[in-house]
Coordinates of C-alpha atoms and ligand atoms in Angstrom, one line a residue:
M1 CA 0.0 0.0 0.0
S2 CA 1.4 3.4 -0.9
S3 CA 1.6 6.0 1.8
D4 CA -1.2 8.0 0.1
E5 CA -3.4 4.9 0.2
A6 CA -2.4 4.3 3.8
I7 CA -3.4 7.8 4.8
Q8 CA -6.7 7.5 2.9
Q9 CA -7.3 4.2 4.7
I10 CA -6.8 5.7 8.2
I11 CA -9.0 8.7 7.4
K12 CA -11.7 6.4 6.1
K13 CA -11.6 4.4 9.4
I14 CA -11.8 7.6 11.5
V15 CA -14.7 8.9 9.4
L16 CA -16.6 5.5 9.6
R17 CA -16.2 5.4 13.3
N18 CA -17.3 8.9 13.7
A19 CA -20.3 8.4 11.5
I20 CA -21.4 5.4 13.5
E21 CA -20.9 7.2 16.8
Y22 CA -23.0 10.1 15.5
G23 CA -25.9 8.0 14.2
G24 CA -24.9 7.8 10.6
S25 CA -23.5 11.3 9.9
A26 CA -19.8 12.0 10.4
K27 CA -18.8 15.6 11.2
Y28 CA -16.1 17.3 9.2
D29 CA -14.5 19.2 12.1
V30 CA -14.5 16.3 14.5
V31 CA -12.9 14.0 11.9
I32 CA -10.2 16.6 11.2
S33 CA -9.3 17.0 14.9
K34 CA -9.4 13.2 15.3
V35 CA -7.1 12.7 12.4
V36 CA -4.7 15.2 14.0
G37 CA -5.1 13.8 17.5
L38 CA -4.6 10.2 16.5
R39 CA -1.9 10.9 13.9
P40 CA 0.1 13.9 14.9
D41 CA 2.5 13.1 12.1
L42 CA -0.3 14.1 9.6
R43 CA -0.7 17.5 11.1
P44 CA 1.8 19.4 8.9
M45 CA -0.1 18.4 5.8
I46 CA -3.6 18.7 7.3
K47 CA -4.5 21.7 5.0
E48 CA -3.8 19.6 1.9
L49 CA -5.7 16.7 3.4
I50 CA -8.9 18.6 4.1
P51 CA -10.4 18.2 0.6
L52 CA -9.8 14.5 0.8
I53 CA -11.3 14.3 4.3
N54 CA -14.3 16.2 3.2
K55 CA -14.8 13.9 0.3
I56 CA -14.5 10.8 2.4
V57 CA -17.0 12.3 4.9
D58 CA -19.5 13.0 2.1
D59 CA -19.0 9.5 0.7
V60 CA -19.5 7.8 4.0
N61 CA -22.5 10.0 5.0
S62 CA -24.3 9.1 1.8
L63 CA -24.3 5.4 2.8
D64 CA -27.0 3.7 4.8
F65 CA -26.3 3.1 8.4
A66 CA -26.3 -0.6 7.8
D67 CA -23.7 -0.2 5.0
Q68 CA -21.6 2.0 7.2
E69 CA -21.6 -0.7 9.9
K70 CA -20.7 -3.4 7.3
M71 CA -17.8 -1.4 6.0
A72 CA -16.6 -0.6 9.5
S73 CA -16.5 -4.2 10.5
K74 CA -14.7 -5.2 7.2
L75 CA -12.0 -2.5 7.8
L76 CA -11.7 -3.5 11.5
V77 CA -12.4 0.2 12.3
F78 CA -13.0 -0.2 16.0
Q79 CA -10.1 -2.5 16.7
V80 CA -7.7 -0.3 14.8
V81 CA -8.8 3.1 16.0
D82 CA -9.1 1.8 19.6
K83 CA -5.6 0.5 19.4
A84 CA -4.3 3.9 18.4
A85 CA -6.3 5.7 21.1
N86 CA -5.5 3.1 23.8
R87 CA -1.9 3.4 23.2
K88 CA -2.2 6.9 24.4
E89 CA -4.9 6.2 26.9
E90 CA -2.9 5.3 30.0
P91 CA 0.4 7.0 29.4
S92 CA 3.0 6.8 32.1
L93 CA 6.4 8.2 32.7
P94 CA 9.7 6.3 32.3
P95 CA 11.4 5.1 35.5
L96 CA 13.3 7.7 37.5
Q97 CA 17.1 7.2 37.7
G98 CA 18.4 6.2 41.2
A99 CA 15.0 6.2 42.7
T100 CA 14.0 4.1 45.8
V101 CA 10.4 3.4 46.6
G102 CA 9.4 5.5 49.6
E103 CA 12.3 7.9 49.4
V104 CA 11.6 10.0 46.4
V105 CA 11.0 13.7 47.0
T106 CA 10.1 16.0 44.2
R107 CA 9.1 19.6 44.3
F108 CA 7.2 22.1 42.1
P109 CA 8.7 25.5 42.6
P110 CA 6.6 28.2 40.9
E111 CA 7.4 31.9 41.3
P112 CA 4.1 33.6 42.5
N113 CA 4.5 36.2 39.7
G114 CA 1.5 35.3 37.5
Y115 CA -1.4 33.0 36.8
P116 CA -0.5 29.3 36.4
H117 CA -0.7 28.0 32.8
I118 CA -0.3 24.8 30.9
G119 CA 3.5 24.9 31.3
H120 CA 3.1 25.0 35.1
A121 CA 0.6 22.1 34.8
K122 CA 3.2 20.0 33.0
A123 CA 5.8 20.5 35.7
A124 CA 3.4 20.0 38.5
I125 CA 1.9 16.9 37.0
I126 CA 5.3 15.3 36.3
D127 CA 6.5 16.1 39.8
Q128 CA 3.4 14.7 41.4
E129 CA 3.4 11.6 39.1
Y130 CA 6.9 10.7 40.1
A131 CA 6.2 11.2 43.8
R132 CA 3.2 8.9 43.4
M133 CA 5.0 6.3 41.3
Y134 CA 7.6 5.9 44.1
E135 CA 5.3 6.5 47.0
G136 CA 7.3 9.6 47.8
K137 CA 6.5 13.2 48.6
L138 CA 5.7 16.2 46.6
I139 CA 6.6 19.7 47.9
L140 CA 5.0 22.8 46.6
R141 CA 7.5 25.6 47.2
F142 CA 6.8 29.1 46.2
D143 CA 10.0 30.5 44.8
D144 CA 9.3 33.9 46.2
T145 CA 12.6 35.8 46.6
N146 CA 12.0 38.7 44.2
P147 CA 9.4 41.1 45.8
L148 CA 9.4 43.2 42.6
N149 CA 7.5 40.5 40.8
E150 CA 5.5 38.6 43.4
K151 CA 2.0 39.2 44.7
L152 CA -0.3 37.5 47.2
E153 CA -2.9 37.2 44.5
F154 CA -0.6 34.9 42.5
Y155 CA 0.1 32.5 45.4
N156 CA -3.6 32.1 45.7
A157 CA -4.1 31.7 41.9
I158 CA -1.4 29.0 41.8
K159 CA -2.9 27.1 44.7
E160 CA -6.4 27.3 43.2
G161 CA -5.1 26.2 39.8
L162 CA -3.2 23.2 41.3
E163 CA -6.2 22.2 43.3
W164 CA -8.4 22.2 40.2
L165 CA -5.8 20.1 38.5
G166 CA -5.9 17.6 41.3
I167 CA -2.4 18.3 42.5
V168 CA -2.1 17.6 46.2
P169 CA 1.3 18.5 47.7
D170 CA 2.4 16.8 50.9
L171 CA 4.0 20.1 52.0
I172 CA 3.4 23.7 51.0
K173 CA 6.1 26.2 51.8
N174 CA 7.7 29.4 50.7
A175 CA 11.4 30.0 49.9
S176 CA 10.9 33.2 51.8
D177 CA 10.2 31.2 55.0
D178 CA 13.8 30.3 55.0
I179 CA 15.2 33.8 54.2
K180 CA 17.4 33.9 57.3
I181 CA 18.8 30.5 56.6
L182 CA 19.5 31.6 53.0
H183 CA 21.3 34.7 54.3
S184 CA 23.5 32.6 56.5
Y185 CA 24.5 30.3 53.7
G186 CA 25.2 33.3 51.5
R187 CA 27.5 34.8 54.2
R188 CA 29.2 31.5 54.4
M189 CA 30.0 31.5 50.7
V190 CA 31.6 34.9 50.9
I191 CA 33.6 34.0 54.0
K192 CA 34.8 30.9 52.1
E193 CA 35.8 33.2 49.3
D194 CA 33.5 31.3 46.9
A195 CA 31.6 34.5 46.5
Y196 CA 32.3 38.3 46.8
V197 CA 30.5 41.6 47.1
C198 CA 30.7 43.6 43.9
T199 CA 29.9 47.3 43.8
C200 CA 30.5 47.8 40.1
K201 CA 27.7 49.4 38.1
S202 CA 25.4 47.1 36.3
D203 CA 26.4 48.2 32.8
E204 CA 30.1 47.7 33.7
I205 CA 29.3 44.2 35.0
H206 CA 27.4 43.5 31.8
S207 CA 30.3 44.6 29.6
M208 CA 33.0 42.8 31.7
R209 CA 30.9 39.6 31.5
A210 CA 30.6 39.9 27.7
K211 CA 34.4 40.5 27.4
G212 CA 35.2 37.8 30.0
V213 CA 37.2 40.3 32.3
D214 CA 37.4 40.2 36.1
C215 CA 36.1 43.2 38.0
P216 CA 38.3 44.9 40.6
C217 CA 36.1 43.7 43.5
R218 CA 37.2 40.1 42.9
T219 CA 40.7 40.8 44.1
L220 CA 40.0 42.8 47.2
D221 CA 41.7 41.3 50.3
S222 CA 39.6 39.4 52.8
N223 CA 39.3 42.2 55.3
D224 CA 37.8 44.5 52.7
Q225 CA 35.5 41.7 51.7
M226 CA 34.3 41.1 55.2
E227 CA 33.7 44.8 55.7
R228 CA 31.6 44.9 52.5
L229 CA 29.8 41.8 53.6
E230 CA 28.7 43.4 56.8
K231 CA 27.6 46.5 55.0
F232 CA 25.7 44.4 52.5
F233 CA 23.5 42.9 55.3
D234 CA 23.4 45.9 57.7
G235 CA 21.6 48.3 55.3
S236 CA 24.6 50.5 54.4
F237 CA 24.2 49.9 50.7
E238 CA 21.4 51.3 48.7
Q239 CA 19.4 49.2 46.2
N240 CA 21.6 48.5 43.1
E241 CA 24.7 49.7 44.9
A242 CA 26.1 46.2 45.6
I243 CA 25.4 42.5 44.8
I244 CA 26.9 39.3 45.9
R245 CA 28.4 37.3 43.0
F246 CA 29.6 33.8 42.7
R247 CA 33.3 33.4 42.1
G248 CA 33.1 31.5 38.9
N249 CA 35.3 32.0 35.9
M250 CA 34.9 35.2 33.9
S251 CA 36.2 33.5 30.8
D252 CA 34.1 30.4 31.1
L253 CA 32.5 29.3 27.8
N254 CA 29.4 28.7 29.8
T255 CA 28.4 32.4 30.4
A256 CA 26.1 31.3 33.3
M257 CA 29.4 30.7 35.2
R258 CA 30.8 34.2 34.6
D259 CA 30.3 35.3 38.3
P260 CA 26.5 35.3 38.4
T261 CA 24.6 37.2 41.0
L262 CA 23.6 35.3 44.1
F263 CA 22.1 38.1 46.2
R264 CA 20.8 41.6 45.6
I265 CA 19.3 44.4 47.6
I266 CA 15.6 45.2 46.8
D267 CA 13.6 47.8 48.5
A268 CA 10.1 46.7 47.9
D269 CA 7.2 45.2 49.8
H270 CA 7.4 41.5 49.9
P271 CA 4.0 39.8 50.0
K272 CA 5.0 37.6 53.0
L273 CA 7.9 39.5 54.6
G274 CA 6.8 43.1 54.1
R275 CA 9.7 45.5 54.4
S276 CA 11.6 43.5 57.0
I277 CA 14.1 42.1 54.5
R278 CA 16.1 43.9 51.9
V279 CA 18.6 41.2 50.9
F280 CA 17.1 38.6 48.5
P281 CA 18.8 35.6 46.9
T282 CA 18.4 35.0 43.2
Y283 CA 16.8 31.8 41.9
D284 CA 20.4 30.5 41.2
F285 CA 21.2 30.5 44.9
A286 CA 17.8 29.8 46.5
A287 CA 16.9 26.9 44.2
P288 CA 19.8 24.5 45.0
V289 CA 20.0 25.4 48.7
E290 CA 16.3 25.0 49.2
D291 CA 16.2 21.8 47.2
S292 CA 19.0 20.3 49.2
L293 CA 17.6 21.4 52.6
D294 CA 14.0 20.3 51.7
G295 CA 15.3 16.8 51.1
V296 CA 14.5 16.9 47.4
T297 CA 15.9 13.8 45.6
H298 CA 14.9 14.6 42.1
A299 CA 14.6 18.2 41.0
M300 CA 13.0 18.7 37.6
R301 CA 13.1 21.8 35.6
T302 CA 12.7 22.9 32.0
K303 CA 15.6 22.6 29.8
E304 CA 16.3 26.3 29.3
Y305 CA 18.0 26.1 32.7
E306 CA 20.5 23.6 31.4
L307 CA 23.4 26.0 31.3
R308 CA 22.7 26.8 34.9
N309 CA 23.1 23.2 36.1
A310 CA 26.9 23.7 36.7
L311 CA 26.1 26.7 38.9
Y312 CA 23.5 24.7 40.8
F313 CA 26.0 22.1 41.7
S314 CA 28.8 24.6 42.4
V315 CA 26.7 26.4 45.0
L316 CA 25.9 23.1 46.8
K317 CA 29.5 22.0 46.6
S318 CA 30.8 25.2 48.1
L319 CA 28.3 24.9 51.0
C320 CA 28.9 21.1 51.4
L321 CA 25.2 20.4 50.9
R322 CA 23.7 17.2 49.6
Q323 CA 23.2 17.2 45.8
P324 CA 19.8 16.3 44.4
K325 CA 19.5 14.7 40.9
L326 CA 18.7 17.4 38.4
M327 CA 16.4 16.4 35.5
E328 CA 15.2 18.5 32.5
F329 CA 12.2 18.3 30.3
S330 CA 11.0 20.6 27.5
R331 CA 8.7 23.5 28.1
L332 CA 5.1 23.2 27.0
E333 CA 3.0 25.6 25.2
F334 CA 0.4 25.2 22.5
E335 CA 0.9 26.5 19.0
G336 CA -0.6 30.0 18.8
M337 CA -1.1 30.2 22.6
P338 CA 2.2 31.5 24.1
V339 CA 2.6 31.3 27.8
S340 CA 5.2 34.0 28.1
K341 CA 4.1 36.9 30.4
R342 CA 5.9 39.3 28.1
K343 CA 3.4 38.4 25.4
L344 CA 0.2 37.9 27.5
K345 CA 0.5 40.7 30.0
P346 CA 0.1 43.5 27.4
L347 CA -3.0 41.8 26.1
V348 CA -4.6 41.8 29.6
Q349 CA -3.4 45.3 30.4
D350 CA -4.6 46.8 27.1
G351 CA -8.0 45.0 27.4
L352 CA -7.4 43.0 24.2
V353 CA -8.5 39.9 26.2
A354 CA -11.0 39.9 29.0
G355 CA -8.6 39.0 31.8
W356 CA -6.3 36.2 32.8
D357 CA -9.2 33.7 32.5
D358 CA -10.1 34.8 28.9
P359 CA -10.8 31.5 27.2
R360 CA -8.2 32.2 24.5
L361 CA -5.4 32.1 27.0
P362 CA -3.4 29.0 28.1
T363 CA -3.9 29.7 31.8
L364 CA -5.5 27.0 33.9
A365 CA -8.3 29.4 34.8
A366 CA -9.0 29.9 31.1
L367 CA -8.8 26.2 30.3
K368 CA -11.3 25.5 33.1
I369 CA -13.9 28.0 31.9
R370 CA -13.3 26.8 28.3
G371 CA -14.4 23.3 29.4
V372 CA -11.1 21.4 29.5
L373 CA -11.2 18.7 32.1
P374 CA -8.2 18.3 34.5
E375 CA -8.1 14.6 33.7
A376 CA -7.6 15.4 30.0
I377 CA -4.7 17.6 30.9
H378 CA -3.1 14.8 33.0
K379 CA -3.5 12.3 30.2
F380 CA -2.2 14.6 27.6
I381 CA 0.8 15.7 29.6
L382 CA 1.8 12.2 30.6
S383 CA 1.5 11.2 26.9
L384 CA 4.1 13.8 26.1
G385 CA 6.5 12.2 28.6
I386 CA 9.6 14.0 29.7
S387 CA 11.2 14.4 26.2
L388 CA 13.6 17.2 25.7
A389 CA 12.4 17.9 22.2
D390 CA 10.9 21.4 22.0
T391 CA 7.6 21.0 20.3
K392 CA 4.5 23.2 20.3
P393 CA 1.7 20.7 20.0
P394 CA -1.6 22.1 18.6
F395 CA -4.4 22.6 21.0
E396 CA -6.2 19.8 19.1
S397 CA -3.9 17.2 20.6
L398 CA -5.3 18.1 24.1
E399 CA -8.8 18.1 22.6
A400 CA -8.6 14.5 21.6
Y401 CA -8.2 13.5 25.3
N402 CA -10.8 16.0 26.4
R403 CA -13.4 15.0 23.8
K404 CA -13.3 11.4 25.0
L405 CA -14.1 12.4 28.5
L406 CA -16.7 15.1 27.7
D407 CA -18.5 12.7 25.4
K408 CA -19.7 10.6 28.4
I409 CA -20.8 13.5 30.5
S410 CA -22.2 16.2 28.2
L411 CA -25.9 16.8 27.7
R412 CA -26.9 16.6 24.0
L413 CA -29.0 19.7 23.2
F414 CA -29.9 21.7 20.2
F415 CA -28.5 25.1 19.4
V416 CA -29.0 27.0 16.1
K417 CA -26.4 29.7 15.5
H418 CA -28.1 31.5 12.6
P419 CA -31.8 30.7 12.8
V420 CA -34.0 30.4 9.7
E421 CA -37.7 29.9 10.3
V422 CA -39.3 26.8 8.9
R423 CA -43.1 26.7 8.6
I424 CA -44.5 23.2 8.6
R425 CA -47.8 22.8 6.7
N426 CA -48.9 19.6 8.5
P427 CA -47.1 19.6 11.8
I428 CA -47.4 17.3 14.8
L429 CA -48.3 19.4 17.8
G430 CA -47.8 18.8 21.5
K431 CA -44.8 17.6 23.6
I432 CA -42.1 15.1 22.7
E433 CA -39.6 13.6 25.1
L434 CA -36.0 13.6 24.0
K435 CA -33.1 11.8 25.7
N436 CA -30.3 14.1 27.0
H437 CA -27.6 11.5 26.0
P438 CA -27.8 8.6 23.7
T439 CA -26.3 6.1 26.2
A440 CA -25.5 7.8 29.5
Q441 CA -28.2 8.2 32.2
L442 CA -28.5 12.0 31.9
G443 CA -32.2 12.2 31.9
T444 CA -34.8 13.3 29.4
R445 CA -36.5 16.6 28.5
N446 CA -39.9 17.5 27.1
V447 CA -40.0 19.8 24.1
Q448 CA -43.1 21.7 23.1
I449 CA -43.3 21.3 19.3
S450 CA -45.3 23.5 17.0
D451 CA -45.8 24.4 13.4
R452 CA -42.6 26.4 13.3
V453 CA -39.1 25.4 14.0
Y454 CA -35.7 27.1 13.3
I455 CA -32.8 25.4 11.5
D456 CA -29.4 26.8 10.8
R457 CA -28.9 29.1 7.8
A458 CA -26.2 26.9 6.4
D459 CA -28.6 23.9 6.4
A460 CA -31.4 26.0 4.9
D461 CA -29.0 27.3 2.1
R462 CA -28.1 23.8 1.1
L463 CA -31.7 22.5 1.0
A464 CA -33.1 22.2 -2.5
R465 CA -36.8 22.3 -3.4
G466 CA -38.2 18.8 -3.2
Q467 CA -35.4 17.6 -1.0
E468 CA -36.0 15.7 2.2
I469 CA -34.2 16.2 5.5
R470 CA -34.7 14.9 9.0
L471 CA -35.4 17.2 11.9
M472 CA -33.3 15.1 14.3
E473 CA -35.3 12.9 16.7
M474 CA -38.6 14.3 15.4
Y475 CA -39.7 13.6 11.8
N476 CA -38.7 14.2 8.2
I477 CA -39.6 17.3 6.2
Q478 CA -39.6 18.1 2.5
L479 CA -38.9 21.5 1.2
E480 CA -41.8 23.0 -0.8
D481 CA -40.6 26.6 -1.1
K482 CA -37.8 28.9 0.0
I483 CA -39.1 32.4 0.5
Q484 CA -36.3 34.8 -0.3
E485 CA -35.8 38.4 0.8
E486 CA -33.2 40.9 -0.1
N487 CA -30.9 39.7 2.6
G488 CA -31.3 36.0 2.0
I489 CA -33.9 33.5 3.0
D490 CA -36.8 34.8 5.0
H491 CA -38.4 31.4 5.7
L492 CA -38.9 27.9 4.4
R493 CA -42.2 26.2 3.7
V494 CA -42.1 22.5 4.2
I495 CA -44.3 19.4 4.7
N496 CA -44.0 16.7 7.3
T497 CA -43.2 13.5 5.4
G498 CA -43.4 11.1 8.4
Q499 CA -41.2 9.6 11.1
E500 CA -39.6 6.8 9.2
I501 CA -35.9 6.8 9.8
K502 CA -34.1 7.2 6.5
T503 CA -30.4 7.0 6.9
N504 CA -29.6 8.5 3.5
I505 CA -31.0 12.0 4.1
P506 CA -29.3 14.8 6.0
K507 CA -30.2 15.2 9.7
V508 CA -30.3 18.6 11.1
Q509 CA -30.7 20.0 14.6
W510 CA -33.7 22.4 15.2
V511 CA -35.2 24.6 17.8
S512 CA -39.0 24.8 18.3
N513 CA -40.7 28.2 18.1
D514 CA -42.7 27.3 21.2
D515 CA -39.7 26.2 23.2
M516 CA -36.7 28.4 22.7
V517 CA -34.5 31.0 24.4
P518 CA -31.9 33.4 22.9
F519 CA -28.5 31.8 23.4
T520 CA -25.0 33.0 22.9
V521 CA -21.9 30.9 22.2
I522 CA -18.5 32.4 22.4
V523 CA -15.9 30.6 20.3
P524 CA -12.2 31.2 21.1
D525 CA -9.8 30.9 18.2
K526 CA -6.0 31.0 17.9
L527 CA -4.6 33.9 20.0
F528 CA -1.5 34.4 17.9
I529 CA -0.9 33.7 14.2
N530 CA 2.7 33.9 13.0
G531 CA 3.7 35.5 16.3
E532 CA 1.1 38.3 15.9
F533 CA -1.9 38.9 18.1
N534 CA -5.0 37.6 16.2
K535 CA -7.5 40.4 16.4
D536 CA -10.2 38.0 15.1
S537 CA -9.6 35.4 17.8
L538 CA -13.0 35.6 19.5
H539 CA -16.3 34.9 17.7
T540 CA -19.7 35.4 19.2
Y541 CA -22.8 33.6 17.9
N542 CA -26.1 35.0 19.1
G543 CA -28.5 32.2 18.2
I544 CA -31.3 30.3 19.8
A545 CA -31.3 27.1 22.0
E546 CA -33.9 24.9 23.5
S547 CA -35.4 26.5 26.6
Y548 CA -34.2 23.4 28.6
V549 CA -30.8 25.0 28.6
S550 CA -32.0 27.6 31.1
K551 CA -32.5 24.7 33.6
V552 CA -29.0 23.4 33.2
Q553 CA -26.5 24.1 36.0
L554 CA -23.9 26.7 35.3
G555 CA -20.5 25.1 34.6
S556 CA -22.1 22.1 33.0
H557 CA -20.8 20.6 29.8
I558 CA -23.1 20.5 26.8
Q559 CA -22.7 19.1 23.4
F560 CA -24.7 21.2 21.0
V561 CA -25.4 18.6 18.4
R562 CA -23.7 19.3 15.1
F563 CA -22.0 22.4 16.7
G564 CA -19.6 21.2 19.4
F565 CA -18.9 20.9 23.0
C566 CA -19.5 23.9 25.2
R567 CA -19.4 24.9 28.9
L568 CA -22.2 26.8 30.3
Q569 CA -20.7 30.0 31.6
T570 CA -23.6 32.2 32.7
N571 CA -27.3 32.3 32.0
G572 CA -27.7 32.2 28.3
V573 CA -24.0 32.1 27.5
A574 CA -21.7 29.2 26.8
I575 CA -18.1 29.0 25.8
Y576 CA -17.1 26.7 23.0
T577 CA -14.7 24.0 24.1
H578 CA -14.0 22.3 20.8
G579 CA -15.8 20.2 18.1
Ligands
LIG601 ZN1 32.8 44.5 40.9

C-alpha cells in the first residue's frame, strides 16, 4: 500500500467510526481533529488533506447506516482506532534514575508572579506523578525571593489552579520562610571566598561579562570583603549599589558561570515579609539550597536552565550540601497560545483579552472555563512524557483526550447559531420527550413542538426544493418553497413526510418556536498567528437554543449537536470548548 493509500485508509476508518458514533452522519471538524489527534504526524499536511477528508465524509455520509456498519467491520475500524487511542490512553512516565520506593521527594517551585498556565501544569503533573510512582513526597515551594514580581494574588491563583488540576502536595512552603537561613548560607560562601561583594555598576558588570574580564572587587583582600559583607547585610548599601556574586570564571565558555549574581538588595514590599528584609537571593542561589535542605531527591526543571546546572552544583559543593539529581524536560505551550508573560500581560493590560481567564489564554483558569477537564490535561501531559524535544503541540492534541471524557458527561442539546424559520404545513403538535444523552443516564427533557421550527442558515441554504431532511429525533420534512428576501432566506415552507428513519437523508438540529431561548456561544480561536496577536480570535454567535438550557446548572458541559462541546458560563451564554 502506498503511503497515500495508507493515509486514505486511516482517514476512512476515522470517518466511519465517527459516522457510527453520530448516528450515521460524520462531522467534518470532529474528523479533522481526530485525524490530527490520532496521527500527529499528519498535522503538517492537514491543510492539503482537508479536501480528501471532506470527500470521504461526504461519501460515508451518503451510505445507509447498515452499510456503514458493514464497511466498518470489514475494515476493522473499531479495533484499529481503539488500538491507536488506547496506546495513548494510560500513558505513564519512564522510570526515575536512582529512585528508591518510599524515598523519592520532588518539588514544584513556581514563582508567584503570574497566573498558572499549561506549562506549570506540565511541571506539577510530572512532579506529582513521580512522587506517586515511588510512594514519595511532593513539595509545593513558592520560589518567592523577588518582591518586585510577586503578589499574594498569585500565590492564591497558583494554589487554586493546582487544586483544580488535582495536585495535592504533601507540603506547601515558601522559599521566603527560609530567608534567614539563605542569608547565613550566603554569608558562608563569601567567608569561604567562593563569592564576593561587587559594587560595580550594572552596565560595567554587563560589559565585563561579555568580554570575560574580572572586576576589581574580585581581588579585594579578605578584610575589605568582610567589611563589605557586613555593610551588605546591615543596610549601608542602597538598592543596586552592591550585589553578591559567585566566584566562577569570567572567561568560562558557559556564560552562566561568569560570576553570576547570588544576592541583591531590593527595597520593595514582599508579600510575605513586608519591608523587614532587603537582601534577597536569586533563583540561582535559592533553588539549589532549598532543594537540598528540603530533602528533594529529584529536582526537575525545564531545559532552558540547562546552562545553569553547573552553577546549581557549584553552589551546593561550596556549601557542602547534599546534591539532588537534576532532570530536565521541555517547556510546554500550544501552537498559537504562548505562555510568556511578556506576550500575554500587554493583552490583559490593554484590554485585548477579558482577563487572565479569557478562554483564548493558556492559563488554567482559562482552560477551566473553556471546558477542558483536569483529567484530560493529566493524560495529555503524561502522553508527552519527559522528552527534551521542543515542540509546540496544537491545542487539538489536548482536545482528543478531552473529547473522549466530555463525550460521556455532556448533555446533548440543540443550538442554532443562525436561525432560519421553517413553517410546517402539516405539523405534529404537543410535547415530545428527548433523551439528554444517547447512552449515559443523563435524563430526558420535554420539548413543546409547534408548526414552526428554526434550523441553521447553512442547512437551509443547502436545501433544494423537493429535498427531504430529518429534523433530528422528530420527523422528516420536505422543502416546498424557499421564501427569499433581499438579505437572503426569510423562511422555508415544508411538509412533514413522516417519522420513518431514513439513513440517507441529512439530519439537522432544530429549535421549536414554542420552546426556545436566545442563546450566545463564544468561540475562542487561535490567540496568535505567526507571532502576531490575532484580532479576530473571538467569535460570538447570538443564536437560539432549546429552553431546557436555562435549567442546566452553570458550569455544565453540553454538546450542542452538530455544533460542538461547550461549557455553560452564565445564564444564556456558553463558551465553545471544541468540536
Ligand atoms: Zn565589581
